[in-house]
Amino acid sequence: MIIRFLVGFILTAFSQQVIAQCSIIPTPSSYLEVGGEHSLEKQISVVSTSLSKGNRDFLKEQLNNLFSIELITVKKKPTIQFLRSEKLNSSYEIHVGETIIITYKTDADAFYAIASLMQLIDEKAGVVTVKKCEISDSPQFQWRGLHLDVARHFFTVDEVKRYIDLMAFYKFNTFHWHLTDDQGWRIEIKQYPRLTEVGAYRDSTLVGHYNASPRVYEKKKYGGFYTQEEIKEVVAYAAQKYVTVVPEIELPGHARAAIAAYPELSCTEQFLPVPGLWGVFDDIFCSKPETVQFLKNVLDEVVELFPADYIHIGGDEAPKERWNHCEKCEKVISENGLADAHELQSYFIQQMDDYLTAKGKKIIGWDEILEGGLSTNAAVMSWRGEEGGIEAANQKHNVVMSPTTYCYFDYYQSGSADEPLAIGGFLPLEKVYNYSIVPKEITAIAKKYILGGQANLWTEYIEDFEQVEYMVYPRALALIQNLWSKNKVNYNDFLAVFSTYQEPLLQKMKVNYSRSVYLPELKISRTENGVEYTFVSKRNEELKLTKETNRFDMGIGLQIGELEGNSYESQRTIFQLEEGYSINLKSSFLPKPIKYTFKNHSGLGLPVQLITKPHPKYSTNGDLTLVDGVVGARPWKGDQWLGFNEKETEIIVDLPENNVTEITVGFLDAKGSWIYLPQSIVLLVEDENGVWKKSKEVFITEEYQKIDLSVKAKRLKFKVISIDEIPKGNEGAGFQPWTFIDEIIIK
Ligand code: TNX
């Protein structure tokens, strides 16, 4: 008995250890190496009588594309044998011995087994081998989704197919196709040709970030749409890869493109163009019966094109401004005994829900749809955090988890200045990896309503397909670990598998994946005389650092040589000459050198006390953030700054001993992200009894607020006073705005 226990223990320990090195992503449920290798010839034969034609073609194409191996039908000892078995305990099993035997339950399982096999094959110097092993695998969640917004930017049928190819290869099975939004209607509807004639095109598009001021537009016609034939083609293509396409028709908000085509659909019935600006617009579908009928007619055609059980009806971000001032909406409210425009929204969704339910479909919508009653089979996509998902599951609705914090692939993946412009937010690979789909607070009963999760790719700032791939990969590999794998390895093991096995595959598939994960970590610490920057490589390699000075105001760079080691100390003493400098960093894992820019000033590393605590989401490196010589990046990338969400923020700063003449405080003005310049700063100085006395008040007029200092003091207290609330007509109107601060520059 004891011996059996011991053997069992050793075997488990052994398989655990090996699974960490398994080349397959998502990590299979179990993986055992048996020792030795099986080498593959350039021509192999397969017993595949049970295999569907689609799967056989997939196998053939993959072997050929990835390893130049040809599948032949000659009767020869088979290299791979496929067996279908209903009785299997898992989805599929792979045995690699003298032959390769793949047992599977369904056609989809066979497809996943082939994808796994492709990731087991190793190619070194033209020699193709497979490690002898035993694999057994099944998925954890049934909804493993990736979303693509084709409204803000349009992607061709071929690009969409490529998106599906890649996701299917990594065992995603749901493609959420965001087909309509303010900036474009992308699906042909035969009854309403103007939806695509007019609604699929805009005259201009915002250049740069939404938060930029002034906003600049490219005045060029932009757009495109899919014909119903093309839609069918994509749906059929996806089905071959066991991907279900869930279309989204946004309502009642994000409807400007439809309104441009048919102004009578709105409350004001006035013509408005398809906007070239992002955001949330007041003009939405009116709740009157005529508009509801229009949407039902649209859905009639949509339902015919998509065999999926679910139709996504949006439901998010629908301001009630127009509904509150519309006679027709008022009539709907009174005739149906509704309390207000909020109940009207749920009544609106309810009508769509009933209509689609009667047609044998189920609705899924963004978590706002919870705000009214829903039919029992309606599902909720939780995006504004996890709360919506928890509540929906408690109400026995199916849930797909897609919270912004972990699943928004339109967010930045590193703080590097080289990242392409993105909406904001910070979602590095590790954060996606450490996400757990089932919220911690959920009850055991509610848990079973969590169908799975998905990442969303909104494309306001994504203009071409190369960038789509850059934003999605490798983050999708981290997400699928959470969605599929029952035996998720730790993050470092995942990274090792990624770089050893998956990167070569991604390169073979010519995926433009991001290398941001290889950016060394920049650690900043206080020293006696200032701050020290240490670059820590994530890989075993020596970093090369060179320093250049640059007078900020002139923007001139001058190379001044190589640095020894991987650290550099910046001292806060005299630097009249060098106001700033850059460190260029070269790593063998990055395609080009990365530039880090630092600012010199007399406050570097001095003590700072945060009387008001920054929000934990935006607390970066704590108090040191304000005096670390790293000036918060614009546009904001979600890190480097301290973010406060209070009316008053108090900070005490120690001053250097030499004469201080001027202090500059950096604030962020990013209204679209609810971040506003504060109203003023009150400066306080301590008297001999330790009482803080107001010394002056400075009104904030710009992002870098200069304050002339006439006081002599050891410490200064800043009381930063925010504006009362976000002004009307802006996103987040009425709410407390955020105050983002960095850096406090002392001269
Ligand atoms: C919110 S997520 C939206 C989208 C934007 C996205 C940008 C959701 C249901 N609505 O319209 O594109 O933020 O991250």
Coordinates of N, CA, C and O in Angstrom, one line a residue, residues 417-527:
A417 N 7.8 53.6 -24.7 CA 7.4 54.7 -25.5 C 7.1 54.2 -27.0 O 6.5 54.9 -27.8
D418 N 7.6 53.0 -27.3 CA 7.5 52.5 -28.6 C 6.2 51.8 -28.9 O 5.9 51.4 -30.0
E419 N 5.4 51.6 -27.9 CA 4.1 50.9 -28.1 C 3.3 51.8 -29.1 O 3.2 53.0 -28.9
P420 N 2.6 51.2 -30.0 CA 1.7 52.0 -30.9 C 0.6 52.6 -30.1 O 0.2 52.0 -29.1
L421 N 0.1 53.7 -30.5 CA -1.0 54.5 -29.9 C -2.1 53.5 -29.5 O -2.5 52.7 -30.4
A422 N -2.6 53.6 -28.3 CA -3.7 52.7 -27.9 C -4.7 53.5 -27.1 O -4.4 54.7 -26.8
I423 N -5.8 52.9 -26.7 CA -6.8 53.7 -26.1 C -6.4 54.2 -24.7 O -6.9 55.2 -24.2
G424 N -5.5 53.4 -24.1 CA -5.1 53.7 -22.7 C -5.3 52.4 -21.9 O -5.5 51.3 -22.5
G425 N -5.1 52.4 -20.6 CA -5.2 51.2 -19.8 C -3.9 50.4 -20.0 O -3.2 50.6 -20.9
F426 N -3.7 49.5 -19.1 CA -2.4 48.7 -19.1 C -2.7 47.3 -18.8 O -3.2 46.9 -17.7
L427 N -2.4 46.4 -19.8 CA -2.7 45.0 -19.6 C -1.6 44.2 -20.2 O -1.6 43.7 -21.3
P428 N -0.5 44.1 -19.3 CA 0.6 43.2 -19.8 C 0.3 41.7 -19.7 O -0.7 41.3 -19.1
L429 N 1.1 41.0 -20.4 CA 0.8 39.5 -20.6 C 0.6 38.8 -19.2 O -0.3 38.0 -19.1
E430 N 1.4 39.2 -18.3 CA 1.3 38.5 -17.0 C 0.0 38.7 -16.3 O -0.5 37.8 -15.7
K431 N -0.5 39.9 -16.5 CA -1.8 40.2 -15.9 C -2.9 39.3 -16.5 O -3.8 38.8 -15.8
V432 N -2.9 39.2 -17.8 CA -3.9 38.3 -18.5 C -3.7 36.9 -18.0 O -4.7 36.2 -17.7
Y433 N -2.4 36.5 -17.9 CA -2.1 35.1 -17.4 C -2.7 34.8 -16.1 O -3.2 33.8 -15.8
N434 N -2.6 35.8 -15.2 CA -3.0 35.5 -13.8 C -4.5 35.8 -13.6 O -5.0 35.7 -12.4
Y435 N -5.2 36.0 -14.6 CA -6.7 36.2 -14.5 C -7.3 34.9 -14.2 O -7.0 33.8 -14.8
S436 N -8.3 34.9 -13.3 CA -9.1 33.7 -13.1 C -10.5 33.9 -13.5 O -11.2 34.8 -13.0
I437 N -11.0 33.1 -14.5 CA -12.3 33.4 -15.1 C -13.4 33.4 -14.1 O -14.3 34.3 -14.2
V438 N -13.4 32.5 -13.2 CA -14.5 32.4 -12.2 C -14.2 33.4 -11.1 O -13.2 33.3 -10.4
P439 N -15.1 34.5 -10.9 CA -14.8 35.4 -9.9 C -14.7 34.8 -8.5 O -15.5 33.8 -8.2
K440 N -13.8 35.3 -7.7 CA -13.6 34.7 -6.4 C -14.9 34.7 -5.5 O -15.1 33.8 -4.7
E441 N -15.7 35.8 -5.6 CA -16.8 36.0 -4.7 C -18.0 35.2 -5.1 O -19.0 35.3 -4.4
I442 N -17.9 34.3 -6.1 CA -19.1 33.7 -6.6 C -19.5 32.4 -5.8 O -18.6 31.8 -5.3
T443 N -20.7 32.2 -5.6 CA -21.2 31.0 -4.9 C -21.0 29.7 -5.8 O -21.0 29.8 -7.0
A444 N -21.0 28.6 -5.1 CA -20.8 27.3 -5.8 C -22.0 27.1 -6.8 O -21.8 26.6 -7.9
I445 N -23.2 27.6 -6.4 CA -24.3 27.4 -7.3 C -24.2 28.3 -8.6 O -24.4 27.8 -9.7
A446 N -23.9 29.5 -8.3 CA -23.8 30.5 -9.4 C -22.7 30.1 -10.4 O -22.7 30.4 -11.6
K447 N -21.6 29.5 -9.8 CA -20.4 29.2 -10.6 C -20.7 28.5 -11.9 O -20.1 28.7 -13.0
K448 N -21.7 27.6 -11.9 CA -22.0 26.8 -13.1 C -22.6 27.6 -14.2 O -22.7 27.1 -15.3
Y449 N -23.0 28.8 -14.0 CA -23.5 29.7 -15.0 C -22.4 30.4 -15.8 O -22.7 31.1 -16.8
I450 N -21.2 30.3 -15.4 CA -20.1 30.9 -16.1 C -19.7 30.0 -17.3 O -19.1 29.0 -17.1
L451 N -20.1 30.5 -18.5 CA -19.8 29.7 -19.7 C -18.4 29.7 -20.1 O -17.9 28.8 -20.7
G452 N -17.7 30.8 -19.7 CA -16.3 31.0 -20.1 C -16.0 32.5 -20.2 O -16.5 33.3 -19.4
G453 N -15.1 32.8 -21.1 CA -14.7 34.2 -21.2 C -14.2 34.6 -22.5 O -14.1 33.7 -23.4
Q454 N -13.9 35.8 -22.7 CA -13.4 36.2 -24.0 C -12.6 37.6 -23.9 O -12.8 38.3 -22.9
A455 N -11.7 37.8 -24.8 CA -11.0 39.0 -24.9 C -11.7 39.9 -26.0 O -12.1 39.3 -27.0
N456 N -11.7 41.2 -25.8 CA -12.3 42.0 -26.8 C -11.2 42.9 -27.5 O -10.3 43.4 -26.8
L457 N -11.3 43.0 -28.8 CA -10.4 43.9 -29.5 C -11.2 45.0 -30.2 O -11.7 44.9 -31.3
W458 N -11.3 46.1 -29.5 CA -11.9 47.3 -30.0 C -10.9 48.0 -30.9 O -9.7 48.1 -30.5
T459 N -11.3 48.6 -32.0 CA -10.3 49.0 -33.0 C -10.3 50.5 -33.3 O -9.8 50.9 -34.3
E460 N -10.7 51.3 -32.3 CA -10.6 52.7 -32.5 C -9.1 53.1 -33.0 O -8.9 53.9 -33.9
Y461 N -8.1 52.5 -32.3 CA -6.8 52.9 -32.6 C -6.0 51.8 -33.4 O -4.8 51.8 -33.4
I462 N -6.7 50.9 -34.0 CA -6.1 49.8 -34.7 C -6.5 49.8 -36.2 O -7.6 49.5 -36.6
E463 N -5.5 50.3 -37.0 CA -5.9 50.6 -38.3 C -5.7 49.5 -39.3 O -6.2 49.5 -40.4
D464 N -4.8 48.6 -39.0 CA -4.5 47.5 -39.9 C -4.4 46.2 -39.3 O -4.3 46.1 -38.0
F465 N -4.4 45.2 -40.1 CA -4.4 43.8 -39.5 C -3.1 43.4 -38.8 O -3.1 42.7 -37.8
E466 N -2.0 44.0 -39.2 CA -0.7 43.8 -38.6 C -0.9 44.1 -37.1 O -0.4 43.5 -36.2
Q467 N -1.5 45.3 -36.9 CA -1.6 45.7 -35.5 C -2.7 44.9 -34.7 O -2.5 44.7 -33.5
V468 N -3.6 44.4 -35.4 CA -4.6 43.5 -34.8 C -3.8 42.3 -34.2 O -3.9 42.0 -33.0
E469 N -2.9 41.7 -35.0 CA -2.1 40.6 -34.5 C -1.2 41.0 -33.4 O -1.0 40.3 -32.4
Y470 N -0.6 42.2 -33.5 CA 0.2 42.7 -32.4 C -0.5 42.8 -31.1 O 0.1 42.5 -30.0
M471 N -1.7 43.3 -31.1 CA -2.5 43.5 -29.9 C -3.0 42.1 -29.3 O -3.1 42.0 -28.1
V472 N -3.2 41.2 -30.2 CA -3.9 39.9 -29.7 C -2.8 38.9 -29.3 O -3.0 38.1 -28.4
Y473 N -1.7 38.9 -30.0 CA -0.7 37.9 -29.7 C 0.6 38.5 -29.1 O 1.0 39.5 -29.5
P474 N 1.1 37.9 -28.0 CA 0.7 36.6 -27.4 C -0.3 36.7 -26.3 O -0.6 35.7 -25.6
R475 N -1.0 37.8 -26.1 CA -2.0 37.9 -25.0 C -3.1 36.8 -25.1 O -3.5 36.2 -24.1
A476 N -3.4 36.5 -26.3 CA -4.5 35.4 -26.5 C -4.0 34.1 -26.0 O -4.8 33.2 -25.5
L477 N -2.7 33.8 -26.0 CA -2.1 32.6 -25.5 C -2.2 32.5 -24.0 O -2.4 31.5 -23.4
A478 N -2.1 33.7 -23.4 CA -2.2 33.7 -21.9 C -3.7 33.5 -21.6 O -4.0 32.8 -20.6
L479 N -4.6 34.1 -22.3 CA -6.0 34.0 -22.0 C -6.5 32.5 -22.2 O -7.3 32.0 -21.4
I480 N -6.0 31.9 -23.3 CA -6.5 30.5 -23.5 C -6.1 29.6 -22.4 O -6.8 28.6 -22.2
Q481 N -5.0 29.9 -21.8 CA -4.6 29.0 -20.7 C -5.6 29.0 -19.6 O -5.9 28.0 -19.0
N482 N -6.3 30.2 -19.4 CA -7.3 30.3 -18.4 C -8.6 29.7 -18.8 O -9.4 29.3 -18.0
L483 N -8.8 29.7 -20.2 CA -10.1 29.2 -20.7 C -10.2 27.7 -20.9 O -11.2 27.1 -20.8
W484 N -9.0 27.2 -21.3 CA -9.0 25.8 -21.7 C -8.4 24.9 -20.6 O -8.9 23.9 -20.2
S485 N -7.2 25.4 -20.2 CA -6.3 24.4 -19.4 C -6.9 24.1 -18.0 O -7.2 25.0 -17.3
K486 N -6.9 22.9 -17.7 CA -7.2 22.4 -16.4 C -6.0 22.3 -15.5 O -6.0 22.0 -14.4
N487 N -4.9 22.5 -16.2 CA -3.6 22.2 -15.5 C -2.6 23.3 -15.9 O -1.5 23.1 -16.4
K488 N -3.1 24.5 -15.6 CA -2.3 25.7 -16.0 C -1.0 25.7 -15.2 O -0.9 25.7 -14.0
V489 N 0.1 25.9 -16.0 CA 1.4 25.9 -15.4 C 1.7 27.4 -14.9 O 0.9 28.3 -15.2
N490 N 2.8 27.6 -14.1 CA 3.0 28.9 -13.6 C 3.5 29.8 -14.7 O 3.9 29.4 -15.8
Y491 N 3.5 31.1 -14.4 CA 3.7 32.1 -15.5 C 5.1 31.9 -16.1 O 5.3 32.0 -17.3
N492 N 6.1 31.7 -15.2 CA 7.5 31.6 -15.8 C 7.6 30.4 -16.7 O 8.3 30.4 -17.7
D493 N 7.0 29.3 -16.3 CA 7.0 28.1 -17.2 C 6.3 28.4 -18.5 O 6.8 28.0 -19.6
F494 N 5.2 29.1 -18.4 CA 4.5 29.5 -19.6 C 5.4 30.3 -20.5 O 5.5 30.1 -21.7
L495 N 6.1 31.3 -19.9 CA 7.0 32.1 -20.7 C 8.1 31.3 -21.4 O 8.4 31.6 -22.6
A496 N 8.6 30.3 -20.7 CA 9.7 29.5 -21.3 C 9.1 28.7 -22.4 O 9.8 28.6 -23.5
V497 N 7.9 28.2 -22.3 CA 7.3 27.4 -23.4 C 7.0 28.3 -24.5 O 7.2 28.0 -25.7
F498 N 6.5 29.5 -24.2 CA 6.2 30.5 -25.3 C 7.5 30.7 -26.1 O 7.5 30.7 -27.3
S499 N 8.6 31.0 -25.4 CA 9.8 31.4 -26.2 C 10.4 30.2 -26.9 O 11.0 30.4 -28.0
T500 N 10.4 29.1 -26.3 CA 11.1 27.9 -26.9 C 10.3 27.3 -28.0 O 10.8 27.0 -29.1
Y501 N 9.0 27.2 -27.8 CA 8.2 26.4 -28.8 C 7.2 27.3 -29.6 O 7.0 27.0 -30.8
Q502 N 6.6 28.2 -28.9 CA 5.5 28.9 -29.6 C 6.0 30.0 -30.5 O 5.4 30.3 -31.6
E503 N 7.0 30.7 -30.1 CA 7.5 31.8 -31.0 C 8.0 31.3 -32.3 O 7.6 31.9 -33.3
P504 N 8.7 30.2 -32.4 CA 9.1 29.7 -33.7 C 7.8 29.4 -34.6 O 7.8 29.6 -35.8
L505 N 6.8 28.9 -33.9 CA 5.5 28.6 -34.6 C 4.9 29.9 -35.1 O 4.4 30.0 -36.3
L506 N 4.8 30.8 -34.2 CA 4.2 32.1 -34.6 C 5.0 32.7 -35.8 O 4.4 33.3 -36.7
Q507 N 6.3 32.6 -35.7 CA 7.1 33.1 -36.8 C 6.8 32.4 -38.1 O 6.7 33.0 -39.2
K508 N 6.7 31.0 -38.0 CA 6.4 30.3 -39.2 C 5.0 30.7 -39.8 O 4.8 30.7 -41.0
M509 N 4.1 31.0 -38.9 CA 2.8 31.4 -39.3 C 2.7 32.9 -39.7 O 1.7 33.5 -40.0
K510 N 3.9 33.6 -39.6 CA 4.1 35.0 -39.9 C 3.1 35.9 -39.1 O 2.6 36.8 -39.6
V511 N 3.0 35.6 -37.9 CA 2.1 36.4 -37.0 C 3.0 37.6 -36.5 O 4.1 37.4 -36.0
N512 N 2.4 38.7 -36.6 CA 3.1 39.9 -36.1 C 2.9 40.1 -34.6 O 2.2 41.0 -34.1
Y513 N 3.4 39.2 -33.8 CA 3.1 39.2 -32.4 C 4.0 40.2 -31.7 O 5.1 40.5 -32.1
S514 N 3.5 40.7 -30.5 CA 4.3 41.7 -29.8 C 5.4 41.0 -29.0 O 5.2 39.9 -28.4
R515 N 6.5 41.7 -28.9 CA 7.7 41.2 -28.1 C 7.8 42.0 -26.8 O 8.8 41.9 -26.1
S516 N 6.7 42.7 -26.5 CA 6.8 43.6 -25.4 C 7.2 42.9 -24.1 O 7.7 43.5 -23.1
V517 N 6.8 41.6 -24.0 CA 7.1 40.9 -22.8 C 8.6 40.8 -22.5 O 9.0 40.5 -21.4
Y518 N 9.4 41.0 -23.5 CA 10.8 40.9 -23.3 C 11.5 42.2 -22.9 O 12.7 42.2 -22.7
L519 N 10.7 43.2 -22.8 CA 11.2 44.5 -22.4 C 11.7 44.3 -21.0 O 11.0 43.8 -20.1
P520 N 13.0 44.6 -20.7 CA 13.5 44.5 -19.4 C 12.6 45.3 -18.4 O 12.0 46.3 -18.8
E521 N 12.6 44.9 -17.2 CA 11.9 45.7 -16.2 C 12.7 46.8 -15.7 O 13.9 46.6 -15.4
L522 N 12.2 48.0 -15.6 CA 12.9 49.1 -15.1 C 12.6 49.2 -13.6 O 11.4 49.5 -13.2
K523 N 13.6 49.0 -12.7 CA 13.4 49.2 -11.3 C 14.0 50.5 -10.9 O 15.1 50.8 -11.2
I524 N 13.3 51.2 -10.1 CA 13.8 52.5 -9.6 C 13.8 52.5 -8.1 O 12.8 52.1 -7.5
S525 N 15.0 52.9 -7.6 CA 15.0 53.0 -6.1 C 15.7 54.2 -5.7 O 16.4 54.9 -6.4
R526 N 15.5 54.6 -4.4 CA 16.1 55.8 -3.8 C 17.5 55.5 -3.5 O 17.8 54.4 -3.0
T527 N 18.4 56.5 -3.7 CA 19.8 56.4 -3.2 C 19.9 57.6 -2.3 O 19.0 58.4 -2.2

